[in-house]
Amino acid sequence: MPSLFHGKSILEAVVRRTARSMTIWPTARGWMQCLAVYFVFGALALLLGFAFGSLRFELCGDAPGRLFRFTVIAFLVPCLSEELLFRAILLPDPTQPASLGYRVARAIAALTLFVLWHPLNGMFLKTAARQVFMDPGFLILAALLGSCCTVVYMRTSSIWPSTLIHWVSLICWKIFLGGRIF
């Protein structure tokens, strides 16, 4: 049963990598690098989002209690859960040696799945978000966000910077840039 053993070792490696990503805290220099990547992402996302009409300056009119609940829940779902899946589980271990080609191929595969997840989510789970999750401009912004989160995860080996980037971006979109709370 070599294939069963091999599958078990892959699962064990994924579990170890995912658990380690949750226990690593970036250095101050690592956080600064994440911030720089986030600023580049933010500038590109705002430029493209306004150009495509996917973003607009609009304050959320929801009650403060609803906004607070949303921000707390959003940290876990979708932010932490998606970062664990699309970064910690699907990407190669940043601390282990691997060729650049292998890393790039895995990053492209994970990013593709991250982007495709949104329309599938809209079609089958969050049907109220279907129109937004299938919008090409939104999907381009999702690809940019996923790229940003991939870079910071691969630089730090920690899931926390990508989770915070995902969360802050989602909160800003919902509260200031015309995103709806579904």
PDB file of N, CA, C and O in Angstrom, residues 134-163:
ATOM      1  N   MET A 134     -19.869  37.157  -9.675  1.00  0.00           N
ATOM      2  CA  MET A 134     -19.650  36.786 -11.075  1.00  0.00           C
ATOM      3  C   MET A 134     -19.231  37.988 -11.920  1.00  0.00           C
ATOM      4  O   MET A 134     -18.956  37.833 -13.108  1.00  0.00           O
ATOM      5  N   ASP A 135     -19.147  39.148 -11.310  1.00  0.00           N
ATOM      6  CA  ASP A 135     -18.756  40.365 -12.021  1.00  0.00           C
ATOM      7  C   ASP A 135     -17.271  40.300 -12.394  1.00  0.00           C
ATOM      8  O   ASP A 135     -16.433  40.065 -11.516  1.00  0.00           O
ATOM      9  N   PRO A 136     -16.934  40.492 -13.672  1.00  0.00           N
ATOM     10  CA  PRO A 136     -15.517  40.418 -14.080  1.00  0.00           C
ATOM     11  C   PRO A 136     -14.611  41.392 -13.323  1.00  0.00           C
ATOM     12  O   PRO A 136     -13.481  41.037 -12.975  1.00  0.00           O
ATOM     13  N   GLY A 137     -15.088  42.591 -13.057  1.00  0.00           N
ATOM     14  CA  GLY A 137     -14.289  43.549 -12.293  1.00  0.00           C
ATOM     15  C   GLY A 137     -14.009  43.049 -10.885  1.00  0.00           C
ATOM     16  O   GLY A 137     -12.885  43.153 -10.386  1.00  0.00           O
ATOM     17  N   PHE A 138     -15.017  42.480 -10.243  1.00  0.00           N
ATOM     18  CA  PHE A 138     -14.836  41.902  -8.908  1.00  0.00           C
ATOM     19  C   PHE A 138     -13.824  40.765  -8.960  1.00  0.00           C
ATOM     20  O   PHE A 138     -12.968  40.638  -8.081  1.00  0.00           O
ATOM     21  N   LEU A 139     -13.923  39.924  -9.980  1.00  0.00           N
ATOM     22  CA  LEU A 139     -13.014  38.778 -10.081  1.00  0.00           C
ATOM     23  C   LEU A 139     -11.572  39.225 -10.319  1.00  0.00           C
ATOM     24  O   LEU A 139     -10.637  38.590  -9.827  1.00  0.00           O
ATOM     25  N   ILE A 140     -11.389  40.309 -11.041  1.00  0.00           N
ATOM     26  CA  ILE A 140     -10.034  40.861 -11.207  1.00  0.00           C
ATOM     27  C   ILE A 140      -9.514  41.349  -9.862  1.00  0.00           C
ATOM     28  O   ILE A 140      -8.353  41.105  -9.509  1.00  0.00           O
ATOM     29  N   LEU A 141     -10.367  42.016  -9.093  1.00  0.00           N
ATOM     30  CA  LEU A 141      -9.964  42.463  -7.754  1.00  0.00           C
ATOM     31  C   LEU A 141      -9.679  41.265  -6.840  1.00  0.00           C
ATOM     32  O   LEU A 141      -8.734  41.306  -6.048  1.00  0.00           O
ATOM     33  N   ALA A 142     -10.460  40.203  -6.961  1.00  0.00           N
ATOM     34  CA  ALA A 142     -10.199  38.992  -6.182  1.00  0.00           C
ATOM     35  C   ALA A 142      -8.848  38.389  -6.561  1.00  0.00           C
ATOM     36  O   ALA A 142      -8.097  37.932  -5.686  1.00  0.00           O
ATOM     37  N   ALA A 143      -8.528  38.411  -7.855  1.00  0.00           N
ATOM     38  CA  ALA A 143      -7.224  37.885  -8.297  1.00  0.00           C
ATOM     39  C   ALA A 143      -6.084  38.736  -7.743  1.00  0.00           C
ATOM     40  O   ALA A 143      -5.049  38.205  -7.313  1.00  0.00           O
ATOM     41  N   LEU A 144      -6.265  40.048  -7.726  1.00  0.00           N
ATOM     42  CA  LEU A 144      -5.249  40.932  -7.138  1.00  0.00           C
ATOM     43  C   LEU A 144      -5.087  40.661  -5.647  1.00  0.00           C
ATOM     44  O   LEU A 144      -3.960  40.578  -5.143  1.00  0.00           O
ATOM     45  N   LEU A 145      -6.213  40.538  -4.948  1.00  0.00           N
ATOM     46  CA  LEU A 145      -6.163  40.253  -3.513  1.00  0.00           C
ATOM     47  C   LEU A 145      -5.487  38.910  -3.260  1.00  0.00           C
ATOM     48  O   LEU A 145      -4.615  38.796  -2.392  1.00  0.00           O
ATOM     49  N   GLY A 146      -5.868  37.902  -4.018  1.00  0.00           N
ATOM     50  CA  GLY A 146      -5.257  36.596  -3.864  1.00  0.00           C
ATOM     51  C   GLY A 146      -3.761  36.628  -4.137  1.00  0.00           C
ATOM     52  O   GLY A 146      -2.976  35.976  -3.436  1.00  0.00           O
ATOM     53  N   SER A 147      -3.354  37.417  -5.127  1.00  0.00           N
ATOM     54  CA  SER A 147      -1.922  37.548  -5.428  1.00  0.00           C
ATOM     55  C   SER A 147      -1.183  38.209  -4.273  1.00  0.00           C
ATOM     56  O   SER A 147      -0.103  37.766  -3.870  1.00  0.00           O
ATOM     57  N   CYS A 148      -1.765  39.270  -3.741  1.00  0.00           N
ATOM     58  CA  CYS A 148      -1.169  39.970  -2.603  1.00  0.00           C
ATOM     59  C   CYS A 148      -1.035  39.023  -1.411  1.00  0.00           C
ATOM     60  O   CYS A 148       0.030  38.934  -0.783  1.00  0.00           O
ATOM     61  N   CYS A 149      -2.095  38.292  -1.111  1.00  0.00           N
ATOM     62  CA  CYS A 149      -2.073  37.373   0.027  1.00  0.00           C
ATOM     63  C   CYS A 149      -1.072  36.243  -0.189  1.00  0.00           C
ATOM     64  O   CYS A 149      -0.402  35.811   0.758  1.00  0.00           O
ATOM     65  N   THR A 150      -0.936  35.796  -1.421  1.00  0.00           N
ATOM     66  CA  THR A 150       0.049  34.754  -1.734  1.00  0.00           C
ATOM     67  C   THR A 150       1.459  35.260  -1.489  1.00  0.00           C
ATOM     68  O   THR A 150       2.279  34.574  -0.869  1.00  0.00           O
ATOM     69  N   VAL A 151       1.743  36.458  -1.958  1.00  0.00           N
ATOM     70  CA  VAL A 151       3.089  37.015  -1.786  1.00  0.00           C
ATOM     71  C   VAL A 151       3.435  37.147  -0.307  1.00  0.00           C
ATOM     72  O   VAL A 151       4.512  36.728   0.124  1.00  0.00           O
ATOM     73  N   VAL A 152       2.527  37.700   0.492  1.00  0.00           N
ATOM     74  CA  VAL A 152       2.866  37.905   1.903  1.00  0.00           C
ATOM     75  C   VAL A 152       2.950  36.576   2.657  1.00  0.00           C
ATOM     76  O   VAL A 152       3.776  36.436   3.558  1.00  0.00           O
ATOM     77  N   TYR A 153       2.128  35.603   2.275  1.00  0.00           N
ATOM     78  CA  TYR A 153       2.240  34.285   2.917  1.00  0.00           C
ATOM     79  C   TYR A 153       3.591  33.654   2.573  1.00  0.00           C
ATOM     80  O   TYR A 153       4.279  33.133   3.457  1.00  0.00           O
ATOM     81  N   MET A 154       3.971  33.689   1.315  1.00  0.00           N
ATOM     82  CA  MET A 154       5.230  33.074   0.909  1.00  0.00           C
ATOM     83  C   MET A 154       6.437  33.811   1.501  1.00  0.00           C
ATOM     84  O   MET A 154       7.473  33.211   1.752  1.00  0.00           O
ATOM     85  N   ARG A 155       6.314  35.100   1.758  1.00  0.00           N
ATOM     86  CA  ARG A 155       7.415  35.867   2.361  1.00  0.00           C
ATOM     87  C   ARG A 155       7.545  35.617   3.853  1.00  0.00           C
ATOM     88  O   ARG A 155       8.641  35.683   4.401  1.00  0.00           O
ATOM     89  N   THR A 156       6.417  35.372   4.537  1.00  0.00           N
ATOM     90  CA  THR A 156       6.454  35.301   6.006  1.00  0.00           C
ATOM     91  C   THR A 156       6.238  33.899   6.570  1.00  0.00           C
ATOM     92  O   THR A 156       6.528  33.674   7.745  1.00  0.00           O
ATOM     93  N   SER A 157       5.683  32.991   5.794  1.00  0.00           N
ATOM     94  CA  SER A 157       5.294  31.643   6.256  1.00  0.00           C
ATOM     95  C   SER A 157       4.182  31.697   7.305  1.00  0.00           C
ATOM     96  O   SER A 157       3.882  30.700   7.945  1.00  0.00           O
ATOM     97  N   SER A 158       3.582  32.842   7.490  1.00  0.00           N
ATOM     98  CA  SER A 158       2.536  33.040   8.489  1.00  0.00           C
ATOM     99  C   SER A 158       1.207  33.316   7.790  1.00  0.00           C
ATOM    100  O   SER A 158       1.149  34.077   6.823  1.00  0.00           O
ATOM    101  N   ILE A 159       0.139  32.750   8.317  1.00  0.00           N
ATOM    102  CA  ILE A 159      -1.186  32.972   7.746  1.00  0.00           C
ATOM    103  C   ILE A 159      -1.780  34.306   8.191  1.00  0.00           C
ATOM    104  O   ILE A 159      -2.693  34.836   7.567  1.00  0.00           O
ATOM    105  N   TRP A 160      -1.227  34.908   9.247  1.00  0.00           N
ATOM    106  CA  TRP A 160      -1.848  36.103   9.824  1.00  0.00           C
ATOM    107  C   TRP A 160      -1.757  37.346   8.944  1.00  0.00           C
ATOM    108  O   TRP A 160      -2.762  38.075   8.846  1.00  0.00           O
ATOM    109  N   PRO A 161      -0.645  37.650   8.284  1.00  0.00           N
ATOM    110  CA  PRO A 161      -0.652  38.837   7.414  1.00  0.00           C
ATOM    111  C   PRO A 161      -1.661  38.728   6.273  1.00  0.00           C
ATOM    112  O   PRO A 161      -2.390  39.688   5.992  1.00  0.00           O
ATOM    113  N   SER A 162      -1.741  37.559   5.629  1.00  0.00           N
ATOM    114  CA  SER A 162      -2.693  37.429   4.522  1.00  0.00           C
ATOM    115  C   SER A 162      -4.130  37.485   5.040  1.00  0.00           C
ATOM    116  O   SER A 162      -5.004  38.062   4.383  1.00  0.00           O
ATOM    117  N   THR A 163      -4.367  36.929   6.215  1.00  0.00           N
ATOM    118  CA  THR A 163      -5.715  36.995   6.794  1.00  0.00           C
ATOM    119  C   THR A 163      -6.093  38.443   7.111  1.00  0.00           C
ATOM    120  O   THR A 163      -7.212  38.881   6.813  1.00  0.00           O
TER     121      THR A 163
END
